[in-house]
Structures are given as structure tokens and as C-alpha cells.
PDB file of C-alpha atoms in Angstrom:
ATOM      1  CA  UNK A  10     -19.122  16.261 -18.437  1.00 45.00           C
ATOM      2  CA  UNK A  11     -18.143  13.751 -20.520  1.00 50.00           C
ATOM      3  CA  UNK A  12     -17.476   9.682 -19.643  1.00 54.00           C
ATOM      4  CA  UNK A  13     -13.847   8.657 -19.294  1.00 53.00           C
ATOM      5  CA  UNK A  14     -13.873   4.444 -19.801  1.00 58.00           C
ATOM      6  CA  UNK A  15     -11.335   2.126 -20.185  1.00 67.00           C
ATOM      7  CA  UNK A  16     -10.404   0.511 -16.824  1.00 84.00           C
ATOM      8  CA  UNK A  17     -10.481  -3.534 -16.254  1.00 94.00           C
ATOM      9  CA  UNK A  18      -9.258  -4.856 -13.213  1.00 97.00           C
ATOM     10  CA  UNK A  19      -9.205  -8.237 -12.696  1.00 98.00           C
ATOM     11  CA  UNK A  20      -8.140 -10.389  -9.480  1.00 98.00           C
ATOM     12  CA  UNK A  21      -7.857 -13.539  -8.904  1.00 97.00           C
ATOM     13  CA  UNK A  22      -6.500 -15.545  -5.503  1.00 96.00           C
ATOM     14  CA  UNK A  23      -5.952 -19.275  -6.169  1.00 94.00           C
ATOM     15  CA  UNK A  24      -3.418 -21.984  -3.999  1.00 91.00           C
ATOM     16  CA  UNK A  25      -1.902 -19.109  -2.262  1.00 91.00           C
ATOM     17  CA  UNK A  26      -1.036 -17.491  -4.754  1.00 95.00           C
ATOM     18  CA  UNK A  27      -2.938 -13.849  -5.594  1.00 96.00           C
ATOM     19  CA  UNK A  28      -2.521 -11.726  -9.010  1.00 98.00           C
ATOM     20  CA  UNK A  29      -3.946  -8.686  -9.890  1.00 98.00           C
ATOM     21  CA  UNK A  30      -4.169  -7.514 -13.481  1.00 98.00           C
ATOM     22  CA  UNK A  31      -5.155  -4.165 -14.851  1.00 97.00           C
ATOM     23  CA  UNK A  32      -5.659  -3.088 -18.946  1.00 96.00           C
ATOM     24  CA  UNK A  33      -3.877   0.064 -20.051  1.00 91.00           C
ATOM     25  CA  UNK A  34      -6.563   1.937 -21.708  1.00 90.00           C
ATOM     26  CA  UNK A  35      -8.227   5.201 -21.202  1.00 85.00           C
ATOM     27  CA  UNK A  36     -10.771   6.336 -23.599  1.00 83.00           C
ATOM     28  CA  UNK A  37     -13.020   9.182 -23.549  1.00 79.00           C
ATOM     29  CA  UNK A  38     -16.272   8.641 -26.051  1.00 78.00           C
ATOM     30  CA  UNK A  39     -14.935   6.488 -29.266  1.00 81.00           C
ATOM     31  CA  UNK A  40     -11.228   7.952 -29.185  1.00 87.00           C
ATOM     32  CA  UNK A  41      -8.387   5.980 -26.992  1.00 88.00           C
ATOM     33  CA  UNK A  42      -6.899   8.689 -25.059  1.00 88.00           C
ATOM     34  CA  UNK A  43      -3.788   6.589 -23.457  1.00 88.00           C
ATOM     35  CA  UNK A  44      -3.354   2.915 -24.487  1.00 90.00           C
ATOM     36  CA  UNK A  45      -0.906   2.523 -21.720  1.00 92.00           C
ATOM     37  CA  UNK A  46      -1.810   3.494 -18.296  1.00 88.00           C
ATOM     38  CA  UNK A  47      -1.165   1.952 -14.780  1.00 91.00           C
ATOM     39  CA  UNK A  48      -3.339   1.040 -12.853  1.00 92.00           C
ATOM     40  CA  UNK A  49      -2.208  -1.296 -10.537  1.00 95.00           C
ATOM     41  CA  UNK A  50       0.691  -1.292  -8.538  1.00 94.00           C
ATOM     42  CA  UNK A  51       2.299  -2.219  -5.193  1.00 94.00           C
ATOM     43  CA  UNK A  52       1.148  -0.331  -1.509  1.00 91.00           C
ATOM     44  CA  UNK A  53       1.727  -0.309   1.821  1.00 80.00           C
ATOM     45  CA  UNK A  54       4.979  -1.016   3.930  1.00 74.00           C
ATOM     46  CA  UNK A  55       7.528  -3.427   1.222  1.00 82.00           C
ATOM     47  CA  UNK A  56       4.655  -3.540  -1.112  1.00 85.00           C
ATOM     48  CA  UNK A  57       3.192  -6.032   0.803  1.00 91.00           C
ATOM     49  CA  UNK A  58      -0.234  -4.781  -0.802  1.00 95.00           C
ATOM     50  CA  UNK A  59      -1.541  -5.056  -4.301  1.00 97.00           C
ATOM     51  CA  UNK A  60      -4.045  -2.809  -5.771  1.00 95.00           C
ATOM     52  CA  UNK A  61      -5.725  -1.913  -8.993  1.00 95.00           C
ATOM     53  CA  UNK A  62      -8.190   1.083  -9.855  1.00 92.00           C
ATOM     54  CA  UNK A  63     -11.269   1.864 -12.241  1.00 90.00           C
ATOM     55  CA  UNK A  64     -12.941   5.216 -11.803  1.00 83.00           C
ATOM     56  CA  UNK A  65     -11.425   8.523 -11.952  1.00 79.00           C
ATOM     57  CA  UNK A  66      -7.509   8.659 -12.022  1.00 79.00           C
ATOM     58  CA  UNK A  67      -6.735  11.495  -9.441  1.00 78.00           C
ATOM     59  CA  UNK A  68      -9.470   9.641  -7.354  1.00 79.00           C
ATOM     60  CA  UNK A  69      -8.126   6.695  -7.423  1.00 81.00           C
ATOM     61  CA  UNK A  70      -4.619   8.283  -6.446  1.00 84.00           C
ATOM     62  CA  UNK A  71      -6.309   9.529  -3.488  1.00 82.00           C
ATOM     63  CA  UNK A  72      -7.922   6.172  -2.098  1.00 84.00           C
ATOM     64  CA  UNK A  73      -4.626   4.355  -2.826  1.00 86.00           C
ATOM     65  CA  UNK A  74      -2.831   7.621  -0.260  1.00 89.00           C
ATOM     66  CA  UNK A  75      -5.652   7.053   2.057  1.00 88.00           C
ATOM     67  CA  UNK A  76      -5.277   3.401   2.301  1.00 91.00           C
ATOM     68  CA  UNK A  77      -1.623   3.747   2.353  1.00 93.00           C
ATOM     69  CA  UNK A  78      -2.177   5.383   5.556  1.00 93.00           C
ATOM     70  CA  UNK A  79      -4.197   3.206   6.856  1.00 93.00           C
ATOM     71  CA  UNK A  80      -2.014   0.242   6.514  1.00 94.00           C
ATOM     72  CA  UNK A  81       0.707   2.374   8.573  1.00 93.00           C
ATOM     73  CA  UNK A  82      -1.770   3.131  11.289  1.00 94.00           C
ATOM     74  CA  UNK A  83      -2.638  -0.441  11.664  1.00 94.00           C
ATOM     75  CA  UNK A  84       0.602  -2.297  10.918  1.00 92.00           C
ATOM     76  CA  UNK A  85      -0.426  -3.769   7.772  1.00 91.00           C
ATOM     77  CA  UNK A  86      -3.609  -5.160   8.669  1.00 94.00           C
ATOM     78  CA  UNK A  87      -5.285  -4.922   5.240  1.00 95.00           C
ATOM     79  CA  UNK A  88      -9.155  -5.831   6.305  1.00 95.00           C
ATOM     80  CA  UNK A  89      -8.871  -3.523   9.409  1.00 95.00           C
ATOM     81  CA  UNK A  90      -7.513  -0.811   7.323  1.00 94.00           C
ATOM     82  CA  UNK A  91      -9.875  -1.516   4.362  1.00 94.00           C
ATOM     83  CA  UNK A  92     -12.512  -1.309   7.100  1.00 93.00           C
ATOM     84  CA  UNK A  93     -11.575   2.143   8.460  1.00 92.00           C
ATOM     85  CA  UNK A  94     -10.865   3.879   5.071  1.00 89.00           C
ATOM     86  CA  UNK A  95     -14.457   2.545   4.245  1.00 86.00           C
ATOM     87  CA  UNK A  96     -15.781   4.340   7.617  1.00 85.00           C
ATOM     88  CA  UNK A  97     -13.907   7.640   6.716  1.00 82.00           C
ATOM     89  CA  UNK A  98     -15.682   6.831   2.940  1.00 77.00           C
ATOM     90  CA  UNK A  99     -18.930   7.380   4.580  1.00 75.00           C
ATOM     91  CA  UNK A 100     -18.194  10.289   6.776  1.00 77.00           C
ATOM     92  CA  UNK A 101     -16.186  12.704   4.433  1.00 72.00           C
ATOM     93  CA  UNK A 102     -17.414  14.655   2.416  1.00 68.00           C
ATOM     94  CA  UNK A 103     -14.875  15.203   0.432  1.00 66.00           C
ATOM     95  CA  UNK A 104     -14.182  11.390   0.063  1.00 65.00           C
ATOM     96  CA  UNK A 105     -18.021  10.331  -0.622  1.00 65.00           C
ATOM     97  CA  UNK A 106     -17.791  12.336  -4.071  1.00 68.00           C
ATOM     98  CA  UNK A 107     -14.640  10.258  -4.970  1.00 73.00           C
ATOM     99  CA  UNK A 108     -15.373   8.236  -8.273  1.00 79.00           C
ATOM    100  CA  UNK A 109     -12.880   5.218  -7.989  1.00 84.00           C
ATOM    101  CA  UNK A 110     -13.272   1.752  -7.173  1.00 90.00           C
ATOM    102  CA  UNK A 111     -10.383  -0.593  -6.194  1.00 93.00           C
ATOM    103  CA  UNK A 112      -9.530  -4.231  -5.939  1.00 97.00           C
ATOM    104  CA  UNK A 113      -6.547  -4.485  -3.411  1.00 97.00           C
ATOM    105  CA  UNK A 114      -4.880  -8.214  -1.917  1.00 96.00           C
ATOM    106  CA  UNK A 115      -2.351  -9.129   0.316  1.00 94.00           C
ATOM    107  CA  UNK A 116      -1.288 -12.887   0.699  1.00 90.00           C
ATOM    108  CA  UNK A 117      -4.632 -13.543   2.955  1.00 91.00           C
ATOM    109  CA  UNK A 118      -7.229 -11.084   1.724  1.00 94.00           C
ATOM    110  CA  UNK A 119      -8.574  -9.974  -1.843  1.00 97.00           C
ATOM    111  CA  UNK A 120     -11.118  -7.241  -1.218  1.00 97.00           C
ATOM    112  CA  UNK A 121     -13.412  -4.901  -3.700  1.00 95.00           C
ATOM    113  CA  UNK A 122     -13.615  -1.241  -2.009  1.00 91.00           C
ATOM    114  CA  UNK A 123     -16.417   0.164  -4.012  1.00 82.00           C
ATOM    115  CA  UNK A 124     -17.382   4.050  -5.015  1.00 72.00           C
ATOM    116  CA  UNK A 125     -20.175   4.143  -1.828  1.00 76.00           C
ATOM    117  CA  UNK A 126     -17.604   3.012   0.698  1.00 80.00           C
ATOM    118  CA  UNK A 127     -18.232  -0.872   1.031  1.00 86.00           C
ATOM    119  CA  UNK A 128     -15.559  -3.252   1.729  1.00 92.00           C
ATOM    120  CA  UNK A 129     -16.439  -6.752   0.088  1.00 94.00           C
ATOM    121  CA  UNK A 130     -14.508 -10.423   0.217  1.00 94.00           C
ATOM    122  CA  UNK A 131     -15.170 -11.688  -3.058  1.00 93.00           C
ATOM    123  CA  UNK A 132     -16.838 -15.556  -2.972  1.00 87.00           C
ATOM    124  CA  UNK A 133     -14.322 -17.723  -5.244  1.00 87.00           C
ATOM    125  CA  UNK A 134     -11.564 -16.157  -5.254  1.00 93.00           C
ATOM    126  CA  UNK A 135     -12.087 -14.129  -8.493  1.00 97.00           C
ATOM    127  CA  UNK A 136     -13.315 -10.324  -8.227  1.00 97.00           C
ATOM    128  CA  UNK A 137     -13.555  -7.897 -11.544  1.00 97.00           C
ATOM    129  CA  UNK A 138     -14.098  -3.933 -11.732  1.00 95.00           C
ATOM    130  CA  UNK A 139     -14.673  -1.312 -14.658  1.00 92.00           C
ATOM    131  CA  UNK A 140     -15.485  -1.004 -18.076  1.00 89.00           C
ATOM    132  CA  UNK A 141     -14.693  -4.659 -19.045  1.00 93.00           C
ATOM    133  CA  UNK A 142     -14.788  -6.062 -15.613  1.00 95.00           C
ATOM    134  CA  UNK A 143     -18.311  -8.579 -16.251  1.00 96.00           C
ATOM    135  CA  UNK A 144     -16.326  -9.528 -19.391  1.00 97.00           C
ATOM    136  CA  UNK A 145     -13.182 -10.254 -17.398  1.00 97.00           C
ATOM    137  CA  UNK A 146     -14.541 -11.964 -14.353  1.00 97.00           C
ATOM    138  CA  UNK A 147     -17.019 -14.194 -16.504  1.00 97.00           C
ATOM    139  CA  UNK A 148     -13.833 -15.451 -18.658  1.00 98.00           C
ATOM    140  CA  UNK A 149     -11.679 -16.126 -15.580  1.00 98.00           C
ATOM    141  CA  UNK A 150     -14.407 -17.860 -13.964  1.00 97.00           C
ATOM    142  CA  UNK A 151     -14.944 -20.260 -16.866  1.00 97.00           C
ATOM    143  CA  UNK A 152     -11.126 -20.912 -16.772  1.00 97.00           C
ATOM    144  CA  UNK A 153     -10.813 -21.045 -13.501  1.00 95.00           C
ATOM    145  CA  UNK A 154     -10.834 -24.760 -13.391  1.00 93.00           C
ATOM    146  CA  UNK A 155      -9.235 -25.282 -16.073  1.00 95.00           C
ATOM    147  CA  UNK A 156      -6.120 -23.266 -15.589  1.00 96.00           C
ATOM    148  CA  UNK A 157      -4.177 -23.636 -12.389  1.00 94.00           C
ATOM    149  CA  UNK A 158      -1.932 -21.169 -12.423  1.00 97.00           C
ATOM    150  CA  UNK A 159      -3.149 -17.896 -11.428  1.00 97.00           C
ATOM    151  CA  UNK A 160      -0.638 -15.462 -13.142  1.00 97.00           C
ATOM    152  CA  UNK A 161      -1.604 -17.588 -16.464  1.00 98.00           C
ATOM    153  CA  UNK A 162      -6.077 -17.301 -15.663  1.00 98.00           C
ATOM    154  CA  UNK A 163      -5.601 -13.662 -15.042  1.00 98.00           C
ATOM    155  CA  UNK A 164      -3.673 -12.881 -18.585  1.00 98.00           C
ATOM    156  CA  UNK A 165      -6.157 -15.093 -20.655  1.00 98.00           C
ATOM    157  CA  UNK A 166      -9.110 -13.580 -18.782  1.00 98.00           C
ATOM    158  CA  UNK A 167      -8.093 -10.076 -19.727  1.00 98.00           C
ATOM    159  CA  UNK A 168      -7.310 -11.458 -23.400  1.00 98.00           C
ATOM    160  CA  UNK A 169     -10.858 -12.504 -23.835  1.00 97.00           C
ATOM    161  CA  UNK A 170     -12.273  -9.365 -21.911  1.00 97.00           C
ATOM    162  CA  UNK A 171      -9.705  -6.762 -24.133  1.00 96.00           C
ATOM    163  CA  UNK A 172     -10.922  -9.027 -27.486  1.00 96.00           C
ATOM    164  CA  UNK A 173     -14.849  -8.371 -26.496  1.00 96.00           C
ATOM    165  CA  UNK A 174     -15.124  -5.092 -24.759  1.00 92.00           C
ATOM    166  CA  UNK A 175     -14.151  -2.085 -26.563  1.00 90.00           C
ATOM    167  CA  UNK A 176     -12.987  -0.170 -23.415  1.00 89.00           C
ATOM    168  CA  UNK A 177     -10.686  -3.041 -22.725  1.00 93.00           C
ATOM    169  CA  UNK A 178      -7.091  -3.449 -24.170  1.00 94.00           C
ATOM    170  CA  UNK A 179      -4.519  -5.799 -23.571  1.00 94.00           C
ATOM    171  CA  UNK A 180      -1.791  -4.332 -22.569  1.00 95.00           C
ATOM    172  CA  UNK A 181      -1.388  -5.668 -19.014  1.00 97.00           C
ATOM    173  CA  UNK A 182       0.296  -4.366 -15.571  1.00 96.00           C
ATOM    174  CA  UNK A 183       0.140  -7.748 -13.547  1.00 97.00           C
ATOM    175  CA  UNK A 184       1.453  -7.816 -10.260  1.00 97.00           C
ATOM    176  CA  UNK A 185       1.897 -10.212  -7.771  1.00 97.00           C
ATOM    177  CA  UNK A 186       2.221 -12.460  -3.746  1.00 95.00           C
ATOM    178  CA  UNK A 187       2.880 -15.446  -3.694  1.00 87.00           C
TER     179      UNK A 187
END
């Protein structure tokens, strides 16, 4: 089978406020498949949830469902249901050969949910996934005190990551809490 790339997710929680940004490329070898894909978007009951994927598409799509239904089962609780998706992770079968990662926030909680079932709290308020996520997370955490706005860190971090990593382009879905 042959590699799909082209996934960056970056997020990054600062003074309350929490944005997640995604690239729009898919590539598969050297060719650019889709230059315009979204990956991140709004979950959970209002869209009181943010998420962004890297991995396999349909994958992803079925994490973000699962989570989705954890939220609902425990009233929006995003760690508790990040916790429980990641137990269900482990014990399904069918869910322990999904390839997908995801970075998902609320307006108290950033958290990676990686391809093996973890659940992690980034340190410093930064986290990064994908193909250009090292190049993304290293730029934002150079900027990071030098930028104060959030919204602002996150789109120059991509920039530099989409100007240095092939699998990386900049055309950004960026969404949101304050």
C-alpha cells in the first residue's frame, strides 16, 4: 500500500484563548492529491469542541463519531470522554487498527489522542501532529513568546512549517474558543 502524507495540525492554548489549525494538503508519493482538505472542525454539543486529524481520513471520521459520542454520554466532559474513547481504543479491535491521530480542545483542555490509544495534556500549551507537525510545533514554540495572540502564533507557525515541509501547505482551516 502506498503512504498518503500531508496532514499538519497544530494547537496552541495561550491566555484563555485555544486555536487549532490544520493544512489542506493530501499527497500520495510526490503528487498533491487535494490541496484543500479539512481537517479540523467543530464537535460535540454547540461545537463546544475543537478537533483536528492526521492519519487516515475515513479513520479519522470515525474517532471524531466516537468521541462525539462520548461527549454526549458524559455531558461534555472532554478529558473523561477522551479517557473512555482511549479505553474502547485499547479494547476494540476494530478501533486498535484505526490509523488517525487527533488534537481536540475545549476552553480548559488541549489533548493529543494518539494512533495506540493514549490520551496526552500537552506541557506548554502548544501540541503538533502529522507530516509537518515537528516543523510546526518547533516554529510556534520559538514564537510563542514573542507573539501573544494565539490565532496570529498558530497561522505563522503553519507558514514556516508549509514553507519547510513538503507535505505541508498553507492553506489553513483555523478554528477557535475563546
Amino acid at each position: 500500500m502506498e503512504a498518503w502524507h500531508g496532514t499538519t495540525i497544530l494547537g496552541v492554548r495561550k491566555d484563555g484563548k485555544t486555536v487549532i489549525a490544520g493544512d489542506g494538503q493530501v499527497s500520495l508519493q510526490s503528487t498533491i492529491i487535494k490541496p484543500n482538505a479539512r481537517k479540523v472542525r467543530r464537535i460535540g454539543s454547540g461545537g463546544a469542541v475543537i478537533g483536528g486529524f492526521a492519519g487516515a481520513t475515513a479513520d479519522a471520521f470515525t474517532l471524531f463519531e466516537r468521541l462525539e459520542r462520548k461527549l454526549e454520554q458524559h455531558h461534555g466532559q472532554l478529558m473523561r470522554a477522551a479517557v473512555e474513547l482511549a479505553k474502547d481504543w485499547r479494547t476494540d479491535k476494530y478501533l486498535r487498527n484505526l490509523e488517525a491521530m487527533m488534537i481536540v480542545a475545549d476552553k480548559e483542555t488541549m489533548l493529543i489522542l494518539t494512533g495506540n490509544g493514549d490520551v496526552l495534556e500537552p506541557d506548554g500549551g502548544v501540541a503538533a501532529i502529522g507530516s509537518g507537525g515537528n516543523f510546526a510545533l518547533a516554529a510556534a514554540r520559538a514564537l510563542e513568546e514573542y507573539e501573544a495572540d494565539p490565532e496570529v502564533l498558530a497561522r505563522k507557525a503553519m507558514k514556516i512549517a508549509a514553507d519547510v515541509c513538503v507535505y505541508t501547505n498553507d492553506r489553513l482551516t483555523v478554528e477557535i474558543i475563546d
